Amino acid sequence: MTIVADRILDPAADAAAARVRPGALARLARSPSVLVGAVIIFFMVAVALLAPLLGTVDPARIDPTYRNKLPMSERTITMASGAKETRTYLMGTDSLGRDVYSRVVYGARISLVVGVGVAAISVAIGLVIGLVSGYIRWLDGIVMRFMDGMMAIPGILLAIALVSVWGAGLATVVIAIVVPEIPRVVRLVRSVVLTIREEPYVEAAISVGTPTPLILIRHVLPNTIAPLIVQGTYICAFAILVEAILSFLGIGIPPQIPTWGNIMAEGRTLFRVFPHNILFPGVFLALTVLAVNMLGDGLRDTLDPRMSKRV
Amino acid sequence: MTETPVLDISNLTVDLPPGADRPKAVEGVGFDVRPHEIVCLVGESGSGKSVIAQTVMGLLPKTLKPSAGKVMLQGEDVLTAGAARLRELRCTRMSMIFQEPMTALNPVMTCGDQIDEVLRTHTQHDEAERRRRIRAILAQVRLPEPDRMIAAYPHQLSGGQRQRIMIAMALVLEPALLIADEPTTALDVTTQAQILELIKEIQRSHATGVLFITHDFGVVAEISHRVAVMQWGRLVEFGPTREVLSRPQHAYTRMLISSVPSMTPRVRSRRADAALVLETKTLGKTYISGGWLGRPTTVRAAEQVSVEVRRGETLGIVGESGSGKSTVARCIARLIEPSDGAILLGGSEIAHMGTGALRPHRRRIQIVFQDPYRSLNPRRTVGESIIEGPTNYGMARAAAFARARELMQLVKLDPLSLDRYPHQFSGGQRQRICIARALAMEPELLIADEAVSALDVSVQAQVLALLDEIRRKLELAMLFITHDLRVAAQVCDRVAVMHQGRVVEYGEAAEIFTRPGHDYTKALLAAAPGRSWEFGAFQGA
């Protein structure tokens, strides 16, 4: 009864709504932070995909005779055939003589896979749990208390535990980051579901006999997409960081596989003398995380109606 | 009356930003408000009445610009006044009260502090004097226990009390002009009557001129001396209230006034032996909350509700907010499960059926909700919304769409617009779509839960006519939930009056409206604004 005629029936608002609104994509393209973020991410993805074509050598090849060289150092190698070849180490070599440039480029693969993988898995699992928990009242209390418990597990501690059980590896790292992220997604989805559940169009769907799973998919799920995309980007950035931290601590991906965290960990001992070992992967890591966060911020501004109302 | 007007608006034009549905929000509007006078500004939504109020108060959004005309407040043009001067004028010379007192008051400040803020900003009084004035104004707006009110936060008060606080705040500095923007729209009818009485009383005892914005002609008839009728940003008629209500000159005014439902119940013939469609027996819904760690709180939203609806008949459930009428509707539609009692739908007991068993019965009861903007999924075309039900029960999509086109014709909408989205329709049209969606299920019982309450009076009249036509054509049983006695008088054959979860009076509409038995029904009828005025009975027409 408190719904008021004036706000509800506003022909002006009707007319405004009836006009074709610019599509979400067009609005996204106008946001500078989305553009910058997307360009950097596109660059990183290209680097990761094209790693073998970027003039890299085997990132795992150890060369004890050419250790700890500075960036841009050149070296001439005499091949077995007698031909001479000059090789430039763009980012120098590390303490085992591995080419840092190749390692950083290949490392982008791991970082992106971990970021996207963790985001996709935690969003997918969290979405299902959140939908069910938010919509089915009696399940809500049980599921949410369980989620509270999961949130209390520190990611790094979980990673140490998992590594000691399963051994280091990509899957272990992904699981260790996914587990504490799921409850955050669940909470987000649940909060959306709790408001949408009370919408009259959902009640109308109930009264025309739509089965609960269909109601969830048709009427509730589409409302969670926008906030989930935004949350997904933040999870992605966070996961890239955490993977680097875990690798740096030596409890993530095994050291022979190049990841930005591993390269930095390896360069840590000689950091004062040869800072390039940490500098280059650090810059790539920072750029990627910044780009993903910028993309997330831009997406939130354009997709979240509450933010777009701010004039 | 030869006094100089407190407010004199002449030739006011306010531009809308480019791309709006019309170039001017308000165009060439001129009228005046004298001291000791209530002028009602009446019109449907989008007519520009709130824009006028905002212009006077200097509260227009930045996108709207007054481009011509004058707004003279006691001889001073507020359109040319700077921000600092406007701030001085507000509360001291002009004040405004709003529609929704809960959102107009600051929830984290006590009511006393909020009134005190006005005094501190505009006067040099010391604290004791300010206290004295606050108590005096609270007494004037008839609030009991001033000490408790001063210390109370807005959420601790009822809607009526909150609106009284707003009025106290607006009047504490005795402004010459009070602008009231739909101040009673969000209130229950009995509270509304009290607030209207208060505004009349204050306007009599002070020299205040009141500009009262409303969409309700009942309120107009109740309180105003003169009335200004707006349509699409233009003033179509302005004159003494009795004159305008009984001899409207403009066609739009005539249409608007004739659309106001009459309080005199319409007598309709119906078959007393028609089949019983729905019967509730001592239906009740109790909410129990908390209780996990603390003591559980029990709320009896509805109890002992026993009503019946026959084929082709409309039963009205009327009551104020919180009376439990919507709870009853939602129990019957089985959107919630009743705690006790029985719901007999054509002989089957559905009150406690599980989801599976209930499924075949769901289609027999359909419901139309209040808010046409939220009852359709904005992401789905209206066609998809209409066919959702039939396809759930196994109808092929093509057949369902064919049926949807027929239904669109039945509710007088273009059948070709099925692939459009809800935002492309107006509120009235959306409500028609919701009716079509309900009818697609071929229900035996149609529940209208405040289905016309959010609509403008002219649109409301159309939707009511449509519902009546459909009921007759399809011999539907209808359950009509409303807080609006005028609507109930026109639509219902029988009426159940609900108060605090119980049915206090139940019987023939004609009987209840002419000879109410229960005290609450009497109070409700007495509170209906403009009840003594027969709208649409024009003289010299």
Short mmCIF file of N, CA, C and O in Angstrom, two decimals, chain B residues 35-141:
data_model
loop_
_atom_site.label_atom_id
_atom_site.label_comp_id
_atom_site.label_asym_id
_atom_site.label_seq_id
_atom_site.Cartn_x
_atom_site.Cartn_y
_atom_site.Cartn_z
N PRO B 35 -3.10 33.55 2.19
CA PRO B 35 -3.02 33.13 3.59
C PRO B 35 -4.34 32.49 4.00
O PRO B 35 -5.39 32.83 3.45
N HIS B 36 -4.31 31.61 4.96
CA HIS B 36 -5.51 30.94 5.46
C HIS B 36 -6.19 30.10 4.38
O HIS B 36 -7.39 29.89 4.44
N GLU B 37 -5.47 29.66 3.41
CA GLU B 37 -6.14 28.97 2.32
C GLU B 37 -5.40 27.67 1.98
O GLU B 37 -4.18 27.61 2.04
N ILE B 38 -6.17 26.64 1.63
CA ILE B 38 -5.56 25.41 1.14
C ILE B 38 -5.86 25.30 -0.35
O ILE B 38 -7.02 25.28 -0.75
N VAL B 39 -4.81 25.28 -1.15
CA VAL B 39 -5.00 25.09 -2.58
C VAL B 39 -4.49 23.69 -2.92
O VAL B 39 -3.36 23.34 -2.59
N CYS B 40 -5.34 22.92 -3.55
CA CYS B 40 -4.92 21.58 -3.96
C CYS B 40 -4.42 21.62 -5.39
O CYS B 40 -5.05 22.20 -6.26
N LEU B 41 -3.27 21.00 -5.58
CA LEU B 41 -2.74 20.85 -6.93
C LEU B 41 -2.94 19.38 -7.26
O LEU B 41 -2.36 18.51 -6.64
N VAL B 42 -3.83 19.12 -8.22
CA VAL B 42 -4.21 17.74 -8.45
C VAL B 42 -3.91 17.35 -9.88
O VAL B 42 -3.95 18.19 -10.78
N GLY B 43 -3.55 16.11 -10.08
CA GLY B 43 -3.25 15.64 -11.42
C GLY B 43 -2.72 14.23 -11.34
O GLY B 43 -2.38 13.74 -10.27
N GLU B 44 -2.65 13.56 -12.48
CA GLU B 44 -2.15 12.20 -12.48
C GLU B 44 -0.63 12.23 -12.50
O GLU B 44 -0.02 13.30 -12.62
N SER B 45 -0.01 11.05 -12.40
CA SER B 45 1.45 11.05 -12.35
C SER B 45 2.01 11.58 -13.67
O SER B 45 1.43 11.37 -14.73
N GLY B 46 3.10 12.29 -13.57
CA GLY B 46 3.71 12.88 -14.75
C GLY B 46 3.08 14.18 -15.17
O GLY B 46 3.42 14.73 -16.21
N SER B 47 2.15 14.70 -14.36
CA SER B 47 1.48 15.93 -14.77
C SER B 47 2.31 17.15 -14.42
O SER B 47 2.00 18.25 -14.85
N GLY B 48 3.33 16.98 -13.60
CA GLY B 48 4.21 18.11 -13.30
C GLY B 48 3.92 18.76 -11.98
O GLY B 48 4.49 19.80 -11.66
N LYS B 49 3.06 18.15 -11.15
CA LYS B 49 2.70 18.83 -9.90
C LYS B 49 3.87 18.85 -8.91
O LYS B 49 4.09 19.88 -8.26
N SER B 50 4.63 17.77 -8.85
CA SER B 50 5.77 17.79 -7.93
C SER B 50 6.87 18.73 -8.41
O SER B 50 7.60 19.30 -7.59
N VAL B 51 7.00 18.89 -9.72
CA VAL B 51 8.00 19.81 -10.26
C VAL B 51 7.71 21.23 -9.77
O VAL B 51 8.62 21.98 -9.42
N ILE B 52 6.43 21.58 -9.72
CA ILE B 52 6.06 22.92 -9.24
C ILE B 52 6.51 23.08 -7.78
O ILE B 52 7.12 24.08 -7.41
N ALA B 53 6.22 22.06 -6.97
CA ALA B 53 6.61 22.13 -5.56
C ALA B 53 8.12 22.29 -5.43
O ALA B 53 8.62 23.10 -4.67
N GLN B 54 8.85 21.50 -6.22
CA GLN B 54 10.32 21.57 -6.14
C GLN B 54 10.83 22.92 -6.63
O GLN B 54 11.82 23.44 -6.11
N THR B 55 10.17 23.50 -7.63
CA THR B 55 10.59 24.81 -8.12
C THR B 55 10.44 25.86 -7.03
O THR B 55 11.33 26.67 -6.80
N VAL B 56 9.29 25.82 -6.35
CA VAL B 56 9.05 26.81 -5.31
C VAL B 56 10.10 26.67 -4.21
O VAL B 56 10.66 27.66 -3.73
N MET B 57 10.40 25.44 -3.84
CA MET B 57 11.35 25.22 -2.74
C MET B 57 12.80 25.37 -3.19
O MET B 57 13.72 25.32 -2.38
N GLY B 58 13.01 25.51 -4.50
CA GLY B 58 14.39 25.57 -5.01
C GLY B 58 15.07 24.22 -4.92
O GLY B 58 16.27 24.13 -4.69
N LEU B 59 14.29 23.16 -5.07
CA LEU B 59 14.84 21.80 -4.91
C LEU B 59 14.89 21.06 -6.23
O LEU B 59 15.03 19.84 -6.25
N LEU B 60 14.74 21.79 -7.33
CA LEU B 60 14.71 21.11 -8.63
C LEU B 60 16.02 20.38 -8.90
O LEU B 60 17.09 20.90 -8.57
N PRO B 61 15.96 19.19 -9.48
CA PRO B 61 17.20 18.54 -9.91
C PRO B 61 17.91 19.44 -10.92
O PRO B 61 17.27 20.22 -11.63
N LYS B 62 19.24 19.30 -10.99
CA LYS B 62 20.01 20.21 -11.84
C LYS B 62 19.64 20.11 -13.31
O LYS B 62 19.87 21.04 -14.08
N THR B 63 19.07 18.97 -13.70
CA THR B 63 18.76 18.79 -15.11
C THR B 63 17.52 19.58 -15.53
O THR B 63 17.27 19.77 -16.71
N LEU B 64 16.71 20.01 -14.55
CA LEU B 64 15.50 20.77 -14.87
C LEU B 64 15.76 22.25 -14.60
O LEU B 64 16.24 22.62 -13.54
N LYS B 65 15.42 23.09 -15.58
CA LYS B 65 15.68 24.52 -15.43
C LYS B 65 14.41 25.31 -15.69
O LYS B 65 13.80 25.15 -16.74
N PRO B 66 14.05 26.19 -14.73
CA PRO B 66 12.93 27.08 -15.02
C PRO B 66 13.37 28.07 -16.10
O PRO B 66 14.43 28.68 -15.98
N SER B 67 12.58 28.19 -17.18
CA SER B 67 13.03 29.04 -18.27
C SER B 67 12.19 30.30 -18.40
O SER B 67 12.58 31.24 -19.09
N ALA B 68 11.05 30.35 -17.76
CA ALA B 68 10.24 31.57 -17.85
C ALA B 68 9.33 31.64 -16.64
O ALA B 68 9.12 30.65 -15.95
N GLY B 69 8.79 32.84 -16.39
CA GLY B 69 7.80 33.00 -15.35
C GLY B 69 8.38 33.47 -14.04
O GLY B 69 9.59 33.69 -13.90
N LYS B 70 7.48 33.65 -13.08
CA LYS B 70 7.87 34.15 -11.77
C LYS B 70 7.24 33.29 -10.70
O LYS B 70 6.11 32.82 -10.85
N VAL B 71 7.96 33.09 -9.60
CA VAL B 71 7.40 32.44 -8.43
C VAL B 71 7.60 33.40 -7.27
O VAL B 71 8.69 33.50 -6.72
N MET B 72 6.56 34.16 -6.95
CA MET B 72 6.67 35.18 -5.92
C MET B 72 6.24 34.62 -4.58
O MET B 72 5.09 34.20 -4.42
N LEU B 73 7.18 34.61 -3.63
CA LEU B 73 6.86 34.21 -2.28
C LEU B 73 6.81 35.48 -1.44
O LEU B 73 7.85 36.10 -1.22
N GLN B 74 5.63 35.85 -1.01
CA GLN B 74 5.44 37.11 -0.29
C GLN B 74 6.18 38.26 -0.98
O GLN B 74 6.90 39.04 -0.36
N GLY B 75 6.03 38.34 -2.29
CA GLY B 75 6.60 39.45 -3.04
C GLY B 75 8.06 39.29 -3.44
O GLY B 75 8.64 40.17 -4.06
N GLU B 76 8.66 38.14 -3.09
CA GLU B 76 10.07 37.93 -3.46
C GLU B 76 10.17 36.79 -4.47
O GLU B 76 9.61 35.72 -4.25
N ASP B 77 10.87 37.03 -5.56
CA ASP B 77 10.94 36.00 -6.60
C ASP B 77 11.97 34.93 -6.21
O ASP B 77 13.17 35.22 -6.13
N VAL B 78 11.50 33.71 -5.95
CA VAL B 78 12.44 32.67 -5.52
C VAL B 78 13.26 32.12 -6.69
O VAL B 78 14.29 31.50 -6.48
N LEU B 79 12.80 32.37 -7.92
CA LEU B 79 13.57 31.85 -9.07
C LEU B 79 14.90 32.58 -9.20
O LEU B 79 15.88 32.00 -9.68
N THR B 80 14.93 33.85 -8.78
CA THR B 80 16.17 34.61 -8.92
C THR B 80 17.00 34.60 -7.64
O THR B 80 18.10 35.13 -7.60
N ALA B 81 16.44 34.01 -6.57
CA ALA B 81 17.17 34.00 -5.30
C ALA B 81 18.35 33.05 -5.36
O ALA B 81 18.29 32.00 -6.00
N GLY B 82 19.45 33.44 -4.72
CA GLY B 82 20.63 32.58 -4.70
C GLY B 82 20.48 31.45 -3.69
O GLY B 82 19.49 31.40 -2.95
N ALA B 83 21.46 30.56 -3.68
CA ALA B 83 21.39 29.39 -2.80
C ALA B 83 21.31 29.78 -1.33
O ALA B 83 20.55 29.21 -0.55
N ALA B 84 22.08 30.82 -0.95
CA ALA B 84 22.11 31.23 0.45
C ALA B 84 20.76 31.80 0.87
O ALA B 84 20.23 31.48 1.94
N ARG B 85 20.18 32.62 0.02
CA ARG B 85 18.88 33.23 0.32
C ARG B 85 17.80 32.15 0.40
O ARG B 85 16.94 32.18 1.28
N LEU B 86 17.86 31.18 -0.52
CA LEU B 86 16.88 30.09 -0.51
C LEU B 86 16.96 29.32 0.80
O LEU B 86 15.95 28.95 1.39
N ARG B 87 18.21 29.12 1.27
CA ARG B 87 18.39 28.38 2.50
C ARG B 87 17.75 29.14 3.67
O ARG B 87 17.16 28.56 4.56
N GLU B 88 17.88 30.48 3.61
CA GLU B 88 17.23 31.30 4.65
C GLU B 88 15.73 31.20 4.59
O GLU B 88 15.05 31.15 5.62
N LEU B 89 15.21 31.17 3.35
CA LEU B 89 13.75 31.17 3.19
C LEU B 89 13.12 29.86 3.62
O LEU B 89 12.03 29.83 4.17
N ARG B 90 13.82 28.78 3.36
CA ARG B 90 13.26 27.47 3.69
C ARG B 90 13.06 27.36 5.20
O ARG B 90 13.93 27.76 5.97
N CYS B 91 11.94 26.81 5.58
CA CYS B 91 11.56 26.65 6.99
C CYS B 91 11.08 27.95 7.61
O CYS B 91 10.17 27.95 8.41
N THR B 92 11.72 29.11 7.26
CA THR B 92 11.26 30.34 7.90
C THR B 92 10.05 30.91 7.15
O THR B 92 9.10 31.35 7.76
N ARG B 93 10.09 30.91 5.83
CA ARG B 93 8.99 31.45 5.06
C ARG B 93 8.22 30.37 4.32
O ARG B 93 7.04 30.49 4.07
N MET B 94 8.91 29.33 3.91
CA MET B 94 8.21 28.22 3.22
C MET B 94 8.77 26.90 3.72
O MET B 94 9.96 26.77 3.99
N SER B 95 7.87 25.92 3.84
CA SER B 95 8.29 24.60 4.31
C SER B 95 7.63 23.55 3.47
O SER B 95 6.63 23.80 2.81
N MET B 96 8.19 22.36 3.55
CA MET B 96 7.61 21.30 2.73
C MET B 96 7.53 20.02 3.55
O MET B 96 8.42 19.72 4.33
N ILE B 97 6.44 19.30 3.37
CA ILE B 97 6.38 17.95 3.93
C ILE B 97 6.21 16.97 2.78
O ILE B 97 5.65 17.30 1.75
N PHE B 98 6.74 15.77 3.01
CA PHE B 98 6.85 14.84 1.91
C PHE B 98 5.92 13.65 2.08
O PHE B 98 5.27 13.48 3.11
N GLN B 99 5.97 12.81 1.06
CA GLN B 99 5.07 11.69 1.00
C GLN B 99 5.40 10.62 2.02
O GLN B 99 4.53 10.10 2.69
N GLU B 100 6.68 10.30 2.11
CA GLU B 100 7.06 9.13 2.90
C GLU B 100 7.84 9.61 4.12
O GLU B 100 9.03 9.87 4.02
N PRO B 101 7.18 9.76 5.28
CA PRO B 101 7.87 10.35 6.43
C PRO B 101 9.04 9.51 6.92
O PRO B 101 9.98 10.03 7.51
N MET B 102 9.00 8.20 6.64
CA MET B 102 10.12 7.37 7.11
C MET B 102 11.41 7.74 6.40
O MET B 102 12.47 7.77 7.00
N THR B 103 11.33 8.02 5.12
CA THR B 103 12.56 8.34 4.39
C THR B 103 12.88 9.83 4.48
O THR B 103 14.01 10.24 4.24
N ALA B 104 11.88 10.66 4.82
CA ALA B 104 12.14 12.09 4.91
C ALA B 104 12.82 12.43 6.24
O ALA B 104 13.46 13.45 6.36
N LEU B 105 12.67 11.55 7.23
CA LEU B 105 13.33 11.79 8.51
C LEU B 105 14.64 11.01 8.55
O LEU B 105 14.75 9.94 7.96
N ASN B 106 15.59 11.57 9.26
CA ASN B 106 16.88 10.91 9.40
C ASN B 106 16.78 9.78 10.43
O ASN B 106 16.46 10.03 11.59
N PRO B 107 17.04 8.54 10.01
CA PRO B 107 16.81 7.41 10.92
C PRO B 107 17.77 7.35 12.11
O PRO B 107 17.48 6.66 13.08
N VAL B 108 18.90 8.05 12.04
CA VAL B 108 19.86 7.93 13.14
C VAL B 108 19.86 9.16 14.05
O VAL B 108 20.74 9.31 14.89
N MET B 109 18.86 10.03 13.88
CA MET B 109 18.75 11.19 14.76
C MET B 109 17.40 11.12 15.47
O MET B 109 16.41 10.71 14.86
N THR B 110 17.36 11.51 16.73
CA THR B 110 16.06 11.51 17.40
C THR B 110 15.19 12.60 16.80
O THR B 110 15.69 13.58 16.23
N CYS B 111 13.88 12.42 16.94
CA CYS B 111 12.95 13.38 16.38
C CYS B 111 13.17 14.76 16.98
O CYS B 111 13.12 15.78 16.29
N GLY B 112 13.43 14.79 18.30
CA GLY B 112 13.66 16.07 18.96
C GLY B 112 14.86 16.80 18.36
O GLY B 112 14.80 17.98 18.05
N ASP B 113 15.95 16.07 18.13
CA ASP B 113 17.14 16.68 17.54
C ASP B 113 16.87 17.21 16.15
O ASP B 113 17.43 18.22 15.72
N GLN B 114 16.01 16.50 15.41
CA GLN B 114 15.74 16.95 14.04
C GLN B 114 14.95 18.24 14.02
O GLN B 114 15.18 19.11 13.18
N ILE B 115 14.02 18.39 14.96
CA ILE B 115 13.29 19.66 15.04
C ILE B 115 14.24 20.74 15.55
O ILE B 115 14.25 21.86 15.07
N ASP B 116 15.06 20.34 16.51
CA ASP B 116 16.01 21.28 17.10
C ASP B 116 16.98 21.82 16.05
O ASP B 116 17.38 22.98 16.07
N GLU B 117 17.33 20.96 15.10
CA GLU B 117 18.26 21.37 14.05
C GLU B 117 17.72 22.57 13.28
O GLU B 117 18.45 23.50 12.94
N VAL B 118 16.41 22.53 12.99
CA VAL B 118 15.77 23.65 12.28
C VAL B 118 15.94 24.92 13.10
O VAL B 118 16.31 25.98 12.57
N LEU B 119 15.66 24.81 14.41
CA LEU B 119 15.73 25.99 15.27
C LEU B 119 17.16 26.51 15.39
O LEU B 119 17.41 27.71 15.35
N ARG B 120 18.10 25.59 15.52
CA ARG B 120 19.50 26.00 15.67
C ARG B 120 19.99 26.69 14.42
O ARG B 120 20.76 27.65 14.47
N THR B 121 19.56 26.19 13.25
CA THR B 121 20.03 26.77 12.00
C THR B 121 19.48 28.18 11.79
O THR B 121 20.18 29.05 11.30
N HIS B 122 18.21 28.37 12.16
CA HIS B 122 17.56 29.61 11.75
C HIS B 122 17.34 30.62 12.88
O HIS B 122 16.90 31.73 12.63
N THR B 123 17.58 30.24 14.14
CA THR B 123 17.32 31.18 15.23
C THR B 123 18.52 31.25 16.15
O THR B 123 19.44 30.43 16.08
N GLN B 124 18.49 32.26 17.04
CA GLN B 124 19.57 32.41 18.02
C GLN B 124 19.12 31.98 19.42
O GLN B 124 19.77 32.32 20.39
N HIS B 125 17.98 31.27 19.49
CA HIS B 125 17.46 30.93 20.81
C HIS B 125 18.43 30.04 21.58
O HIS B 125 19.14 29.24 20.98
N ASP B 126 18.41 30.19 22.93
CA ASP B 126 19.22 29.28 23.73
C ASP B 126 18.50 27.94 23.88
O ASP B 126 17.36 27.79 23.44
N GLU B 127 19.17 27.01 24.51
CA GLU B 127 18.65 25.65 24.51
C GLU B 127 17.28 25.54 25.19
O GLU B 127 16.39 24.84 24.70
N ALA B 128 17.12 26.25 26.31
CA ALA B 128 15.86 26.16 27.05
C ALA B 128 14.70 26.67 26.19
O ALA B 128 13.63 26.06 26.13
N GLU B 129 14.95 27.75 25.49
CA GLU B 129 13.90 28.33 24.65
C GLU B 129 13.56 27.38 23.50
O GLU B 129 12.39 27.18 23.16
N ARG B 130 14.61 26.78 22.93
CA ARG B 130 14.37 25.85 21.84
C ARG B 130 13.54 24.67 22.32
O ARG B 130 12.59 24.26 21.67
N ARG B 131 13.87 24.15 23.51
CA ARG B 131 13.11 23.06 24.11
C ARG B 131 11.64 23.43 24.25
O ARG B 131 10.74 22.68 23.91
N ARG B 132 11.44 24.65 24.76
CA ARG B 132 10.08 25.10 24.99
C ARG B 132 9.29 25.12 23.67
O ARG B 132 8.16 24.68 23.58
N ARG B 133 9.97 25.62 22.64
CA ARG B 133 9.30 25.70 21.35
C ARG B 133 9.00 24.32 20.78
O ARG B 133 7.96 24.11 20.16
N ILE B 134 9.94 23.40 20.96
CA ILE B 134 9.71 22.06 20.44
C ILE B 134 8.49 21.44 21.12
O ILE B 134 7.61 20.87 20.47
N ARG B 135 8.43 21.61 22.44
CA ARG B 135 7.27 21.06 23.15
C ARG B 135 5.98 21.70 22.67
O ARG B 135 4.97 21.03 22.47
N ALA B 136 6.04 23.02 22.45
CA ALA B 136 4.84 23.72 22.02
C ALA B 136 4.37 23.20 20.67
O ALA B 136 3.17 22.94 20.46
N ILE B 137 5.31 23.02 19.74
CA ILE B 137 4.90 22.60 18.40
C ILE B 137 4.41 21.16 18.42
O ILE B 137 3.47 20.79 17.72
N LEU B 138 5.04 20.30 19.28
CA LEU B 138 4.58 18.91 19.37
C LEU B 138 3.16 18.87 19.90
O LEU B 138 2.34 18.05 19.47
N ALA B 139 2.85 19.76 20.84
CA ALA B 139 1.48 19.81 21.35
C ALA B 139 0.53 20.26 20.25
O ALA B 139 -0.58 19.75 20.12
N GLN B 140 0.99 21.20 19.44
CA GLN B 140 0.13 21.70 18.36
C GLN B 140 -0.19 20.63 17.33
O GLN B 140 -1.27 20.62 16.75
N VAL B 141 0.77 19.75 17.03
CA VAL B 141 0.49 18.70 16.06
C VAL B 141 -0.12 17.48 16.75
O VAL B 141 -0.19 16.41 16.17
#
